């Protein structure tokens, strides 16, 4: 089973930037996709960004133009670069590895955007 370790979260002022990392225990190119989700208090978990094995990307409308998902093959790591952060981006962010018939989740990492 794939293991995922997220890092890079924290507290940032509105308008600032953060980069989240998700290190996988397997070759990420063997996976169907890698995804970033987030869950704010009292809200459902939502898909933020996705990168497929072929390199295609998708973003939630709320983050398009501000967030960028990328990957490093040598490090088996997926990144989420978050620019122009807003208060409403505050959430726990989760990395997910998508395989045929299974999705593995990271432990989640807090991102807090303040005034």
PDB file of N, CA, C and O in Angstrom, residues 34-79:
ATOM      1  N   UNK A  34      -2.565  11.629  -8.865  1.00  0.00           N
ATOM      2  CA  UNK A  34      -2.342  12.154  -7.522  1.00  0.00           C
ATOM      3  C   UNK A  34      -3.228  13.378  -7.384  1.00  0.00           C
ATOM      4  O   UNK A  34      -3.355  14.180  -8.319  1.00  0.00           O
ATOM      5  N   UNK A  35      -3.823  13.506  -6.208  1.00  0.00           N
ATOM      6  CA  UNK A  35      -4.805  14.569  -6.015  1.00  0.00           C
ATOM      7  C   UNK A  35      -4.563  15.296  -4.701  1.00  0.00           C
ATOM      8  O   UNK A  35      -4.024  14.722  -3.753  1.00  0.00           O
ATOM      9  N   UNK A  36      -4.987  16.527  -4.679  1.00  0.00           N
ATOM     10  CA  UNK A  36      -5.039  17.305  -3.436  1.00  0.00           C
ATOM     11  C   UNK A  36      -6.497  17.655  -3.151  1.00  0.00           C
ATOM     12  O   UNK A  36      -7.203  18.155  -4.030  1.00  0.00           O
ATOM     13  N   UNK A  37      -6.903  17.375  -1.933  1.00  0.00           N
ATOM     14  CA  UNK A  37      -8.220  17.729  -1.447  1.00  0.00           C
ATOM     15  C   UNK A  37      -8.054  18.686  -0.272  1.00  0.00           C
ATOM     16  O   UNK A  37      -6.969  18.815   0.294  1.00  0.00           O
ATOM     17  N   UNK A  38      -9.162  19.303   0.103  1.00  0.00           N
ATOM     18  CA  UNK A  38      -9.164  20.086   1.328  1.00  0.00           C
ATOM     19  C   UNK A  38     -10.518  19.981   2.008  1.00  0.00           C
ATOM     20  O   UNK A  38     -11.534  19.728   1.358  1.00  0.00           O
ATOM     21  N   UNK A  39     -10.495  20.186   3.311  1.00  0.00           N
ATOM     22  CA  UNK A  39     -11.724  20.150   4.087  1.00  0.00           C
ATOM     23  C   UNK A  39     -11.679  21.258   5.116  1.00  0.00           C
ATOM     24  O   UNK A  39     -10.819  21.249   6.011  1.00  0.00           O
ATOM     25  N   UNK A  40     -12.593  22.192   4.963  1.00  0.00           N
ATOM     26  CA  UNK A  40     -12.720  23.279   5.919  1.00  0.00           C
ATOM     27  C   UNK A  40     -13.699  22.865   7.016  1.00  0.00           C
ATOM     28  O   UNK A  40     -14.543  21.986   6.804  1.00  0.00           O
ATOM     29  N   UNK A  41     -13.618  23.494   8.176  1.00  0.00           N
ATOM     30  CA  UNK A  41     -14.529  23.132   9.277  1.00  0.00           C
ATOM     31  C   UNK A  41     -15.988  23.240   8.851  1.00  0.00           C
ATOM     32  O   UNK A  41     -16.408  24.251   8.279  1.00  0.00           O
ATOM     33  N   UNK A  42     -16.740  22.188   9.112  1.00  0.00           N
ATOM     34  CA  UNK A  42     -18.156  22.195   8.800  1.00  0.00           C
ATOM     35  C   UNK A  42     -18.493  22.000   7.341  1.00  0.00           C
ATOM     36  O   UNK A  42     -19.667  22.082   6.960  1.00  0.00           O
ATOM     37  N   UNK A  43     -17.489  21.724   6.527  1.00  0.00           N
ATOM     38  CA  UNK A  43     -17.723  21.553   5.096  1.00  0.00           C
ATOM     39  C   UNK A  43     -17.252  20.183   4.630  1.00  0.00           C
ATOM     40  O   UNK A  43     -16.460  19.527   5.298  1.00  0.00           O
ATOM     41  N   UNK A  44     -17.739  19.782   3.470  1.00  0.00           N
ATOM     42  CA  UNK A  44     -17.319  18.508   2.905  1.00  0.00           C
ATOM     43  C   UNK A  44     -15.930  18.636   2.291  1.00  0.00           C
ATOM     44  O   UNK A  44     -15.504  19.722   1.885  1.00  0.00           O
ATOM     45  N   UNK A  45     -15.268  17.483   2.230  1.00  0.00           N
ATOM     46  CA  UNK A  45     -13.965  17.454   1.570  1.00  0.00           C
ATOM     47  C   UNK A  45     -14.169  17.708   0.081  1.00  0.00           C
ATOM     48  O   UNK A  45     -15.080  17.138  -0.535  1.00  0.00           O
ATOM     49  N   UNK A  46     -13.331  18.552  -0.487  1.00  0.00           N
ATOM     50  CA  UNK A  46     -13.463  18.886  -1.902  1.00  0.00           C
ATOM     51  C   UNK A  46     -12.144  18.690  -2.627  1.00  0.00           C
ATOM     52  O   UNK A  46     -11.061  18.907  -2.062  1.00  0.00           O
ATOM     53  N   UNK A  47     -12.248  18.312  -3.883  1.00  0.00           N
ATOM     54  CA  UNK A  47     -11.079  18.147  -4.736  1.00  0.00           C
ATOM     55  C   UNK A  47     -10.558  19.518  -5.134  1.00  0.00           C
ATOM     56  O   UNK A  47     -11.313  20.347  -5.641  1.00  0.00           O
ATOM     57  N   UNK A  48      -9.282  19.739  -4.916  1.00  0.00           N
ATOM     58  CA  UNK A  48      -8.654  21.016  -5.237  1.00  0.00           C
ATOM     59  C   UNK A  48      -7.894  20.937  -6.555  1.00  0.00           C
ATOM     60  O   UNK A  48      -8.031  21.799  -7.414  1.00  0.00           O
ATOM     61  N   UNK A  49      -7.089  19.886  -6.694  1.00  0.00           N
ATOM     62  CA  UNK A  49      -6.261  19.753  -7.896  1.00  0.00           C
ATOM     63  C   UNK A  49      -5.923  18.291  -8.119  1.00  0.00           C
ATOM     64  O   UNK A  49      -5.862  17.508  -7.167  1.00  0.00           O
ATOM     65  N   UNK A  50      -5.671  17.976  -9.372  1.00  0.00           N
ATOM     66  CA  UNK A  50      -5.396  16.589  -9.753  1.00  0.00           C
ATOM     67  C   UNK A  50      -4.350  16.589 -10.859  1.00  0.00           C
ATOM     68  O   UNK A  50      -4.379  17.443 -11.748  1.00  0.00           O
ATOM     69  N   UNK A  51      -3.450  15.601 -10.797  1.00  0.00           N
ATOM     70  CA  UNK A  51      -2.514  15.394 -11.896  1.00  0.00           C
ATOM     71  C   UNK A  51      -2.537  13.916 -12.234  1.00  0.00           C
ATOM     72  O   UNK A  51      -2.391  13.057 -11.357  1.00  0.00           O
ATOM     73  N   UNK A  52      -2.750  13.602 -13.496  1.00  0.00           N
ATOM     74  CA  UNK A  52      -2.857  12.216 -13.911  1.00  0.00           C
ATOM     75  C   UNK A  52      -1.475  11.642 -14.228  1.00  0.00           C
ATOM     76  O   UNK A  52      -0.487  12.365 -14.295  1.00  0.00           O
ATOM     77  N   UNK A  53      -1.450  10.336 -14.460  1.00  0.00           N
ATOM     78  CA  UNK A  53      -0.175   9.700 -14.777  1.00  0.00           C
ATOM     79  C   UNK A  53       0.423  10.282 -16.061  1.00  0.00           C
ATOM     80  O   UNK A  53       1.645  10.331 -16.216  1.00  0.00           O
ATOM     81  N   UNK A  54      -0.441  10.732 -16.951  1.00  0.00           N
ATOM     82  CA  UNK A  54       0.017  11.322 -18.199  1.00  0.00           C
ATOM     83  C   UNK A  54       0.403  12.784 -18.099  1.00  0.00           C
ATOM     84  O   UNK A  54       0.886  13.377 -19.056  1.00  0.00           O
ATOM     85  N   UNK A  55       0.191  13.363 -16.921  1.00  0.00           N
ATOM     86  CA  UNK A  55       0.576  14.753 -16.707  1.00  0.00           C
ATOM     87  C   UNK A  55      -0.547  15.762 -16.862  1.00  0.00           C
ATOM     88  O   UNK A  55      -0.336  16.963 -16.678  1.00  0.00           O
ATOM     89  N   UNK A  56      -1.733  15.298 -17.199  1.00  0.00           N
ATOM     90  CA  UNK A  56      -2.856  16.213 -17.293  1.00  0.00           C
ATOM     91  C   UNK A  56      -3.257  16.730 -15.927  1.00  0.00           C
ATOM     92  O   UNK A  56      -3.126  16.023 -14.929  1.00  0.00           O
ATOM     93  N   UNK A  57      -3.725  17.963 -15.890  1.00  0.00           N
ATOM     94  CA  UNK A  57      -4.097  18.571 -14.610  1.00  0.00           C
ATOM     95  C   UNK A  57      -5.518  19.111 -14.655  1.00  0.00           C
ATOM     96  O   UNK A  57      -6.023  19.506 -15.713  1.00  0.00           O
ATOM     97  N   UNK A  58      -6.134  19.118 -13.486  1.00  0.00           N
ATOM     98  CA  UNK A  58      -7.458  19.709 -13.311  1.00  0.00           C
ATOM     99  C   UNK A  58      -7.479  20.458 -12.002  1.00  0.00           C
ATOM    100  O   UNK A  58      -6.816  20.053 -11.041  1.00  0.00           O
ATOM    101  N   UNK A  59      -8.273  21.525 -11.961  1.00  0.00           N
ATOM    102  CA  UNK A  59      -8.369  22.355 -10.767  1.00  0.00           C
ATOM    103  C   UNK A  59      -9.818  22.691 -10.462  1.00  0.00           C
ATOM    104  O   UNK A  59     -10.641  22.841 -11.365  1.00  0.00           O
ATOM    105  N   UNK A  60     -10.078  22.865  -9.178  1.00  0.00           N
ATOM    106  CA  UNK A  60     -11.370  23.407  -8.780  1.00  0.00           C
ATOM    107  C   UNK A  60     -11.456  24.849  -9.276  1.00  0.00           C
ATOM    108  O   UNK A  60     -10.441  25.557  -9.317  1.00  0.00           O
ATOM    109  N   UNK A  61     -12.642  25.273  -9.624  1.00  0.00           N
ATOM    110  CA  UNK A  61     -12.818  26.634 -10.127  1.00  0.00           C
ATOM    111  C   UNK A  61     -12.311  27.672  -9.125  1.00  0.00           C
ATOM    112  O   UNK A  61     -11.783  28.713  -9.507  1.00  0.00           O
ATOM    113  N   UNK A  62     -12.476  27.375  -7.850  1.00  0.00           N
ATOM    114  CA  UNK A  62     -12.117  28.333  -6.815  1.00  0.00           C
ATOM    115  C   UNK A  62     -10.615  28.588  -6.708  1.00  0.00           C
ATOM    116  O   UNK A  62     -10.203  29.577  -6.100  1.00  0.00           O
ATOM    117  N   UNK A  63      -9.801  27.702  -7.292  1.00  0.00           N
ATOM    118  CA  UNK A  63      -8.347  27.863  -7.172  1.00  0.00           C
ATOM    119  C   UNK A  63      -7.657  28.057  -8.515  1.00  0.00           C
ATOM    120  O   UNK A  63      -6.437  28.273  -8.556  1.00  0.00           O
ATOM    121  N   UNK A  64      -8.386  27.981  -9.596  1.00  0.00           N
ATOM    122  CA  UNK A  64      -7.789  28.146 -10.919  1.00  0.00           C
ATOM    123  C   UNK A  64      -7.079  29.492 -11.028  1.00  0.00           C
ATOM    124  O   UNK A  64      -7.609  30.519 -10.637  1.00  0.00           O
ATOM    125  N   UNK A  65      -5.865  29.436 -11.564  1.00  0.00           N
ATOM    126  CA  UNK A  65      -5.080  30.653 -11.703  1.00  0.00           C
ATOM    127  C   UNK A  65      -4.267  31.000 -10.479  1.00  0.00           C
ATOM    128  O   UNK A  65      -3.404  31.879 -10.537  1.00  0.00           O
ATOM    129  N   UNK A  66      -4.557  30.347  -9.363  1.00  0.00           N
ATOM    130  CA  UNK A  66      -3.817  30.621  -8.124  1.00  0.00           C
ATOM    131  C   UNK A  66      -2.993  29.427  -7.646  1.00  0.00           C
ATOM    132  O   UNK A  66      -1.916  29.617  -7.087  1.00  0.00           O
ATOM    133  N   UNK A  67      -3.508  28.232  -7.855  1.00  0.00           N
ATOM    134  CA  UNK A  67      -2.839  27.017  -7.394  1.00  0.00           C
ATOM    135  C   UNK A  67      -2.260  26.263  -8.596  1.00  0.00           C
ATOM    136  O   UNK A  67      -2.855  26.256  -9.682  1.00  0.00           O
ATOM    137  N   UNK A  68      -1.131  25.609  -8.355  1.00  0.00           N
ATOM    138  CA  UNK A  68      -0.509  24.799  -9.397  1.00  0.00           C
ATOM    139  C   UNK A  68      -0.068  23.474  -8.808  1.00  0.00           C
ATOM    140  O   UNK A  68       0.655  23.452  -7.801  1.00  0.00           O
ATOM    141  N   UNK A  69      -0.482  22.388  -9.427  1.00  0.00           N
ATOM    142  CA  UNK A  69      -0.042  21.062  -9.009  1.00  0.00           C
ATOM    143  C   UNK A  69       1.094  20.633  -9.937  1.00  0.00           C
ATOM    144  O   UNK A  69       1.048  20.857 -11.154  1.00  0.00           O
ATOM    145  N   UNK A  70       2.111  20.018  -9.342  1.00  0.00           N
ATOM    146  CA  UNK A  70       3.243  19.552 -10.131  1.00  0.00           C
ATOM    147  C   UNK A  70       3.837  18.322  -9.459  1.00  0.00           C
ATOM    148  O   UNK A  70       3.424  17.955  -8.356  1.00  0.00           O
ATOM    149  N   UNK A  71       4.814  17.718 -10.104  1.00  0.00           N
ATOM    150  CA  UNK A  71       5.402  16.505  -9.539  1.00  0.00           C
ATOM    151  C   UNK A  71       6.878  16.425  -9.887  1.00  0.00           C
ATOM    152  O   UNK A  71       7.329  16.979 -10.890  1.00  0.00           O
ATOM    153  N   UNK A  72       7.580  15.700  -9.043  1.00  0.00           N
ATOM    154  CA  UNK A  72       9.004  15.453  -9.236  1.00  0.00           C
ATOM    155  C   UNK A  72       9.197  13.946  -9.272  1.00  0.00           C
ATOM    156  O   UNK A  72       9.060  13.270  -8.242  1.00  0.00           O
ATOM    157  N   UNK A  73       9.526  13.429 -10.425  1.00  0.00           N
ATOM    158  CA  UNK A  73       9.641  11.986 -10.588  1.00  0.00           C
ATOM    159  C   UNK A  73      10.764  11.409  -9.740  1.00  0.00           C
ATOM    160  O   UNK A  73      10.621  10.358  -9.126  1.00  0.00           O
ATOM    161  N   UNK A  74      11.865  12.110  -9.686  1.00  0.00           N
ATOM    162  CA  UNK A  74      13.027  11.604  -8.946  1.00  0.00           C
ATOM    163  C   UNK A  74      12.749  11.504  -7.453  1.00  0.00           C
ATOM    164  O   UNK A  74      13.286  10.626  -6.767  1.00  0.00           O
ATOM    165  N   UNK A  75      11.902  12.400  -6.966  1.00  0.00           N
ATOM    166  CA  UNK A  75      11.607  12.415  -5.528  1.00  0.00           C
ATOM    167  C   UNK A  75      10.284  11.738  -5.192  1.00  0.00           C
ATOM    168  O   UNK A  75       9.919  11.672  -4.011  1.00  0.00           O
ATOM    169  N   UNK A  76       9.569  11.268  -6.211  1.00  0.00           N
ATOM    170  CA  UNK A  76       8.236  10.685  -5.985  1.00  0.00           C
ATOM    171  C   UNK A  76       7.374  11.606  -5.129  1.00  0.00           C
ATOM    172  O   UNK A  76       6.726  11.169  -4.169  1.00  0.00           O
ATOM    173  N   UNK A  77       7.402  12.852  -5.484  1.00  0.00           N
ATOM    174  CA  UNK A  77       6.720  13.874  -4.701  1.00  0.00           C
ATOM    175  C   UNK A  77       5.815  14.715  -5.595  1.00  0.00           C
ATOM    176  O   UNK A  77       6.190  15.053  -6.712  1.00  0.00           O
ATOM    177  N   UNK A  78       4.661  15.023  -5.074  1.00  0.00           N
ATOM    178  CA  UNK A  78       3.720  15.917  -5.739  1.00  0.00           C
ATOM    179  C   UNK A  78       3.619  17.184  -4.909  1.00  0.00           C
ATOM    180  O   UNK A  78       3.636  17.134  -3.672  1.00  0.00           O
ATOM    181  N   UNK A  79       3.517  18.298  -5.602  1.00  0.00           N
ATOM    182  CA  UNK A  79       3.479  19.596  -4.935  1.00  0.00           C
ATOM    183  C   UNK A  79       2.173  20.316  -5.247  1.00  0.00           C
ATOM    184  O   UNK A  79       1.552  20.096  -6.289  1.00  0.00           O
TER     185      UNK A  79
END
